[in-house]
mmCIF file of C-alpha atoms in Angstrom:
data_model
loop_
_atom_site.group_PDB
_atom_site.id
_atom_site.type_symbol
_atom_site.label_atom_id
_atom_site.label_comp_id
_atom_site.label_asym_id
_atom_site.label_seq_id
_atom_site.Cartn_x
_atom_site.Cartn_y
_atom_site.Cartn_z
ATOM 1 C CA UNK A 1 92.516 103.111 83.420
ATOM 2 C CA UNK A 2 94.452 100.599 81.044
ATOM 3 C CA UNK A 3 96.243 98.415 83.011
ATOM 4 C CA UNK A 4 99.034 96.085 82.775
ATOM 5 C CA UNK A 5 99.532 92.820 85.040
ATOM 6 C CA UNK A 6 102.152 90.575 84.937
ATOM 7 C CA UNK A 7 101.901 86.442 85.393
ATOM 8 C CA UNK A 8 104.109 83.717 85.761
ATOM 9 C CA UNK A 9 106.390 81.878 87.953
ATOM 10 C CA UNK A 10 109.069 82.587 89.605
ATOM 11 C CA UNK A 11 111.426 80.400 89.918
ATOM 12 C CA UNK A 12 113.095 78.802 86.945
ATOM 13 C CA UNK A 13 115.869 76.561 86.257
ATOM 14 C CA UNK A 14 118.773 77.102 84.211
ATOM 15 C CA UNK A 15 119.481 75.721 80.402
ATOM 16 C CA UNK A 16 114.766 76.072 80.714
ATOM 17 C CA UNK A 17 113.048 78.367 79.360
ATOM 18 C CA UNK A 18 110.863 81.674 81.432
ATOM 19 C CA UNK A 19 107.108 82.323 80.283
ATOM 20 C CA UNK A 20 106.094 85.726 80.450
ATOM 21 C CA UNK A 21 101.950 86.108 80.333
ATOM 22 C CA UNK A 22 100.699 89.966 80.391
ATOM 23 C CA UNK A 23 97.326 90.935 80.671
ATOM 24 C CA UNK A 24 95.847 94.047 79.183
ATOM 25 C CA UNK A 25 92.477 95.618 80.702
ATOM 26 C CA UNK A 26 91.071 98.945 80.375
ATOM 27 C CA UNK A 27 91.564 98.971 77.071
ATOM 28 C CA UNK A 28 92.002 96.563 73.545
ATOM 29 C CA UNK A 29 95.796 95.098 72.691
ATOM 30 C CA UNK A 30 94.515 95.384 68.965
ATOM 31 C CA UNK A 31 94.721 99.595 69.326
ATOM 32 C CA UNK A 32 96.477 101.375 66.378
ATOM 33 C CA UNK A 33 99.785 102.700 67.344
ATOM 34 C CA UNK A 34 100.375 100.826 70.418
ATOM 35 C CA UNK A 35 102.989 98.057 70.322
ATOM 36 C CA UNK A 36 103.120 95.719 74.101
ATOM 37 C CA UNK A 37 106.417 95.565 75.336
ATOM 38 C CA UNK A 38 109.347 93.584 78.092
ATOM 39 C CA UNK A 39 111.913 95.085 80.286
ATOM 40 C CA UNK A 40 113.592 93.906 82.355
ATOM 41 C CA UNK A 41 115.969 95.197 85.958
ATOM 42 C CA UNK A 42 118.016 92.471 87.242
ATOM 43 C CA UNK A 43 118.271 92.806 91.087
ATOM 44 C CA UNK A 44 119.665 96.719 91.883
ATOM 45 C CA UNK A 45 120.872 97.577 88.159
ATOM 46 C CA UNK A 46 118.976 99.796 85.237
ATOM 47 C CA UNK A 47 116.380 98.862 82.937
ATOM 48 C CA UNK A 48 116.680 97.097 79.898
ATOM 49 C CA UNK A 49 114.571 96.907 76.612
ATOM 50 C CA UNK A 50 113.733 93.526 75.457
ATOM 51 C CA UNK A 51 111.511 93.716 73.222
ATOM 52 C CA UNK A 52 107.668 94.578 71.533
ATOM 53 C CA UNK A 53 104.817 93.250 69.307
ATOM 54 C CA UNK A 54 101.993 94.585 67.391
ATOM 55 C CA UNK A 55 98.847 93.369 67.664
ATOM 56 C CA UNK A 56 99.743 92.355 63.825
ATOM 57 C CA UNK A 57 102.060 89.580 65.671
ATOM 58 C CA UNK A 58 105.143 92.548 63.618
ATOM 59 C CA UNK A 59 107.650 92.337 66.662
ATOM 60 C CA UNK A 60 111.062 94.089 67.251
ATOM 61 C CA UNK A 61 113.574 92.529 69.592
ATOM 62 C CA UNK A 62 116.904 93.711 71.587
ATOM 63 C CA UNK A 63 119.785 92.578 69.452
ATOM 64 C CA UNK A 64 121.113 91.375 72.290
ATOM 65 C CA UNK A 65 118.936 88.701 73.525
ATOM 66 C CA UNK A 66 117.518 88.289 69.297
ATOM 67 C CA UNK A 67 118.289 84.726 69.300
ATOM 68 C CA UNK A 68 116.824 83.969 73.218
ATOM 69 C CA UNK A 69 113.750 85.505 72.736
ATOM 70 C CA UNK A 70 110.366 85.385 71.648
ATOM 71 C CA UNK A 71 106.854 87.270 71.319
ATOM 72 C CA UNK A 72 103.532 86.795 71.205
ATOM 73 C CA UNK A 73 99.878 88.518 70.925
ATOM 74 C CA UNK A 74 96.832 86.683 71.467
ATOM 75 C CA UNK A 75 94.222 89.220 70.809
ATOM 76 C CA UNK A 76 91.636 87.602 71.610
ATOM 77 C CA UNK A 77 92.936 86.812 75.271
ATOM 78 C CA UNK A 78 94.361 90.462 74.967
ATOM 79 C CA UNK A 79 97.184 89.310 76.794
ATOM 80 C CA UNK A 80 101.088 89.390 74.953
ATOM 81 C CA UNK A 81 103.837 86.763 76.375
ATOM 82 C CA UNK A 82 107.463 86.080 76.156
ATOM 83 C CA UNK A 83 109.811 83.785 76.459
ATOM 84 C CA UNK A 84 113.365 83.375 76.713
ATOM 85 C CA UNK A 85 115.335 79.821 76.545
ATOM 86 C CA UNK A 86 118.617 79.376 77.971
ATOM 87 C CA UNK A 87 118.739 81.065 80.617
ATOM 88 C CA UNK A 88 121.502 81.463 83.384
ATOM 89 C CA UNK A 89 120.765 83.382 86.163
ATOM 90 C CA UNK A 90 122.097 86.302 84.770
ATOM 91 C CA UNK A 91 118.932 86.534 82.875
ATOM 92 C CA UNK A 92 117.519 86.977 87.202
ATOM 93 C CA UNK A 93 115.273 90.246 86.757
ATOM 94 C CA UNK A 94 112.303 91.685 87.428
ATOM 95 C CA UNK A 95 109.955 91.563 83.919
ATOM 96 C CA UNK A 96 107.732 94.227 83.033
ATOM 97 C CA UNK A 97 105.540 94.691 80.251
ATOM 98 C CA UNK A 98 104.235 97.896 79.221
ATOM 99 C CA UNK A 99 102.897 99.235 76.537
ATOM 100 C CA UNK A 100 105.048 100.562 73.858
ATOM 101 C CA UNK A 101 103.898 104.448 71.711
ATOM 102 C CA UNK A 102 105.485 104.142 68.318
ATOM 103 C CA UNK A 103 105.436 106.438 65.904
ATOM 104 C CA UNK A 104 107.936 106.457 62.749
ATOM 105 C CA UNK A 105 107.923 108.303 60.141
ATOM 106 C CA UNK A 106 108.710 106.646 56.701
ATOM 107 C CA UNK A 107 110.093 103.479 56.145
ATOM 108 C CA UNK A 108 113.122 103.513 57.664
ATOM 109 C CA UNK A 109 111.549 104.922 60.941
ATOM 110 C CA UNK A 110 113.194 108.579 60.718
ATOM 111 C CA UNK A 111 112.571 110.712 63.760
ATOM 112 C CA UNK A 112 111.156 107.957 66.150
ATOM 113 C CA UNK A 113 108.959 109.090 68.014
ATOM 114 C CA UNK A 114 108.618 105.868 71.102
ATOM 115 C CA UNK A 115 107.882 106.376 74.414
ATOM 116 C CA UNK A 116 106.008 102.857 77.563
ATOM 117 C CA UNK A 117 103.384 104.143 79.885
ATOM 118 C CA UNK A 118 101.583 102.693 81.465
ATOM 119 C CA UNK A 119 103.545 99.937 82.829
ATOM 120 C CA UNK A 120 102.529 97.010 84.641
ATOM 121 C CA UNK A 121 104.000 96.607 88.307
ATOM 122 C CA UNK A 122 106.554 93.828 87.658
ATOM 123 C CA UNK A 123 107.202 90.062 88.539
ATOM 124 C CA UNK A 124 111.131 88.957 89.542
ATOM 125 C CA UNK A 125 111.507 85.449 87.970
ATOM 126 C CA UNK A 126 114.848 84.368 89.695
ATOM 127 C CA UNK A 127 116.802 82.006 87.824
ATOM 128 C CA UNK A 128 117.760 79.520 89.559
ATOM 129 C CA UNK A 129 119.071 75.151 90.555
ATOM 130 C CA UNK B 1 126.450 98.547 78.432
ATOM 131 C CA UNK B 2 123.791 101.145 77.391
ATOM 132 C CA UNK B 3 124.269 103.438 74.752
ATOM 133 C CA UNK B 4 123.134 106.540 76.865
ATOM 134 C CA UNK B 5 125.218 108.069 79.833
ATOM 135 C CA UNK B 6 123.566 109.694 82.614
ATOM 136 C CA UNK B 7 125.605 110.431 85.703
ATOM 137 C CA UNK B 8 125.341 107.657 88.083
ATOM 138 C CA UNK B 9 123.192 110.453 91.015
ATOM 139 C CA UNK B 10 122.725 113.984 91.350
ATOM 140 C CA UNK B 11 121.103 116.098 94.474
ATOM 141 C CA UNK B 12 120.278 119.070 96.305
ATOM 142 C CA UNK B 13 118.649 120.344 99.405
ATOM 143 C CA UNK B 14 114.144 120.295 99.147
ATOM 144 C CA UNK B 15 113.002 123.129 96.956
ATOM 145 C CA UNK B 16 115.705 123.031 94.773
ATOM 146 C CA UNK B 17 116.636 122.261 91.605
ATOM 147 C CA UNK B 18 118.365 119.377 89.713
ATOM 148 C CA UNK B 19 119.207 118.494 86.557
ATOM 149 C CA UNK B 20 119.961 115.076 84.894
ATOM 150 C CA UNK B 21 121.969 114.955 81.355
ATOM 151 C CA UNK B 22 121.643 112.353 79.557
ATOM 152 C CA UNK B 23 124.173 111.857 76.531
ATOM 153 C CA UNK B 24 124.275 110.195 73.467
ATOM 154 C CA UNK B 25 124.940 110.191 69.747
ATOM 155 C CA UNK B 26 123.397 110.595 65.990
ATOM 156 C CA UNK B 27 122.309 107.492 66.092
ATOM 157 C CA UNK B 28 119.795 107.875 68.659
ATOM 158 C CA UNK B 29 119.543 110.806 70.570
ATOM 159 C CA UNK B 30 120.329 113.053 68.006
ATOM 160 C CA UNK B 31 117.667 111.401 65.396
ATOM 161 C CA UNK B 32 115.271 110.560 67.293
ATOM 162 C CA UNK B 33 112.717 111.945 70.673
ATOM 163 C CA UNK B 34 113.567 111.326 74.326
ATOM 164 C CA UNK B 35 111.348 109.457 77.259
ATOM 165 C CA UNK B 36 112.102 110.397 80.902
ATOM 166 C CA UNK B 37 111.037 107.468 83.197
ATOM 167 C CA UNK B 38 110.754 107.902 87.645
ATOM 168 C CA UNK B 39 111.087 105.203 89.704
ATOM 169 C CA UNK B 40 110.096 105.369 93.287
ATOM 170 C CA UNK B 41 111.694 102.879 95.083
ATOM 171 C CA UNK B 42 110.365 99.166 95.010
ATOM 172 C CA UNK B 43 108.172 100.553 92.032
ATOM 173 C CA UNK B 44 107.856 100.079 88.627
ATOM 174 C CA UNK B 45 108.849 103.368 86.088
ATOM 175 C CA UNK B 46 106.365 105.687 85.655
ATOM 176 C CA UNK B 47 106.597 107.906 82.141
ATOM 177 C CA UNK B 48 107.346 111.386 83.130
ATOM 178 C CA UNK B 49 108.118 112.950 79.959
ATOM 179 C CA UNK B 50 107.528 112.266 75.979
ATOM 180 C CA UNK B 51 108.604 113.658 73.222
ATOM 181 C CA UNK B 52 111.248 115.635 74.641
ATOM 182 C CA UNK B 53 109.757 117.891 76.575
ATOM 183 C CA UNK B 54 105.571 117.280 77.073
ATOM 184 C CA UNK B 55 104.402 116.466 80.115
ATOM 185 C CA UNK B 56 101.673 113.157 80.288
ATOM 186 C CA UNK B 57 98.478 114.196 82.345
ATOM 187 C CA UNK B 58 98.869 114.436 86.105
ATOM 188 C CA UNK B 59 102.509 115.221 85.550
ATOM 189 C CA UNK B 60 103.780 118.663 87.525
ATOM 190 C CA UNK B 61 105.536 121.379 85.400
ATOM 191 C CA UNK B 62 108.275 120.803 88.111
ATOM 192 C CA UNK B 63 109.482 118.603 86.261
ATOM 193 C CA UNK B 64 110.930 119.578 82.145
ATOM 194 C CA UNK B 65 112.532 118.093 79.392
ATOM 195 C CA UNK B 66 114.707 119.080 76.705
ATOM 196 C CA UNK B 67 116.484 118.046 73.660
ATOM 197 C CA UNK B 68 120.033 119.921 71.823
ATOM 198 C CA UNK B 69 122.014 117.807 69.458
ATOM 199 C CA UNK B 70 122.673 113.980 70.656
ATOM 200 C CA UNK B 71 122.056 115.379 74.231
ATOM 201 C CA UNK B 72 119.199 115.535 76.778
ATOM 202 C CA UNK B 73 118.057 117.228 80.140
ATOM 203 C CA UNK B 74 115.500 116.717 82.665
ATOM 204 C CA UNK B 75 115.047 119.750 84.985
ATOM 205 C CA UNK B 76 113.258 118.644 88.600
ATOM 206 C CA UNK B 77 112.696 122.520 89.866
ATOM 207 C CA UNK B 78 111.198 122.627 93.437
ATOM 208 C CA UNK B 79 112.373 119.767 94.363
ATOM 209 C CA UNK B 80 110.512 117.808 96.636
ATOM 210 C CA UNK B 81 111.386 114.945 98.913
ATOM 211 C CA UNK B 82 108.814 112.733 97.359
ATOM 212 C CA UNK B 83 110.886 113.207 94.653
ATOM 213 C CA UNK B 84 114.130 110.635 95.678
ATOM 214 C CA UNK B 85 114.527 108.238 92.593
ATOM 215 C CA UNK B 86 115.554 106.825 89.789
ATOM 216 C CA UNK B 87 115.218 108.920 86.960
ATOM 217 C CA UNK B 88 116.538 107.015 83.489
ATOM 218 C CA UNK B 89 115.956 108.649 79.558
ATOM 219 C CA UNK B 90 114.928 106.147 76.572
ATOM 220 C CA UNK B 91 115.221 106.409 72.887
ATOM 221 C CA UNK B 92 115.121 104.559 69.541
ATOM 222 C CA UNK B 93 118.331 103.630 68.492
ATOM 223 C CA UNK B 94 118.344 103.416 64.290
ATOM 224 C CA UNK B 95 122.291 102.145 64.391
ATOM 225 C CA UNK B 96 121.080 98.530 63.458
ATOM 226 C CA UNK B 97 119.355 97.131 60.574
ATOM 227 C CA UNK B 98 116.071 96.357 62.837
ATOM 228 C CA UNK B 99 116.903 99.597 65.381
ATOM 229 C CA UNK B 100 116.324 98.753 69.324
ATOM 230 C CA UNK B 101 115.061 100.876 71.852
ATOM 231 C CA UNK B 102 117.887 102.189 74.215
ATOM 232 C CA UNK B 103 117.452 103.660 77.727
ATOM 233 C CA UNK B 104 120.301 105.406 79.381
ATOM 234 C CA UNK B 105 122.670 104.312 82.390
ATOM 235 C CA UNK B 106 119.772 105.734 85.477
ATOM 236 C CA UNK B 107 120.256 108.818 88.186
ATOM 237 C CA UNK B 108 119.725 108.040 91.361
ATOM 238 C CA UNK B 109 118.234 112.143 92.670
ATOM 239 C CA UNK B 110 119.534 112.713 96.379
ATOM 240 C CA UNK B 111 117.467 115.252 98.189
ATOM 241 C CA UNK B 112 119.693 116.548 100.973
#
């Protein structure tokens, strides 16, 4: 059974870089058709997709966060990571990692089929001095 | 602000049915497949529906999904107290060059 587990500091200072790692167990991060994604949820608010990465290193990022986000993958450790720079209090959230199943038709990806399953349990990151 | 709009809340008595709408546009729901997620209090979201209307293994058939045009709907029949949760729709949005995955605003289901 595939499981994902987030890890990283629970407290980050404003203007610094948030760094989290997701460890995948029970399956290979190098499986085809699967991306690996990060999603966050500010306290009391809804879900926001941050970005996703394929085992080859190909990425998709949320345009609203793209300038501050870097997602990387380490296939030897079956892990993928998130870095979010120049954080502010608005970046305080529970951060989830999840397997991103994605199927596309053609180069422009018409009729995209995407879903996230399973999810990690999430980790709360607070931005505060 | 999400491009997918859901009602903030819906409620019904045990055993009844609720439906949750998810309204989007041609750049998202209109041309891509929709998934639905259930988030029980204090837990991570869980996939309920994918490809508009398919249920993963282990999800009871009380949960159903449909799509028409630029809107999607999640239905829950035989409502149970354990169904009290937040529900989110999601899909790919192709309005920008590289695209982006978007979630709905979320709907809280209350069992009266």
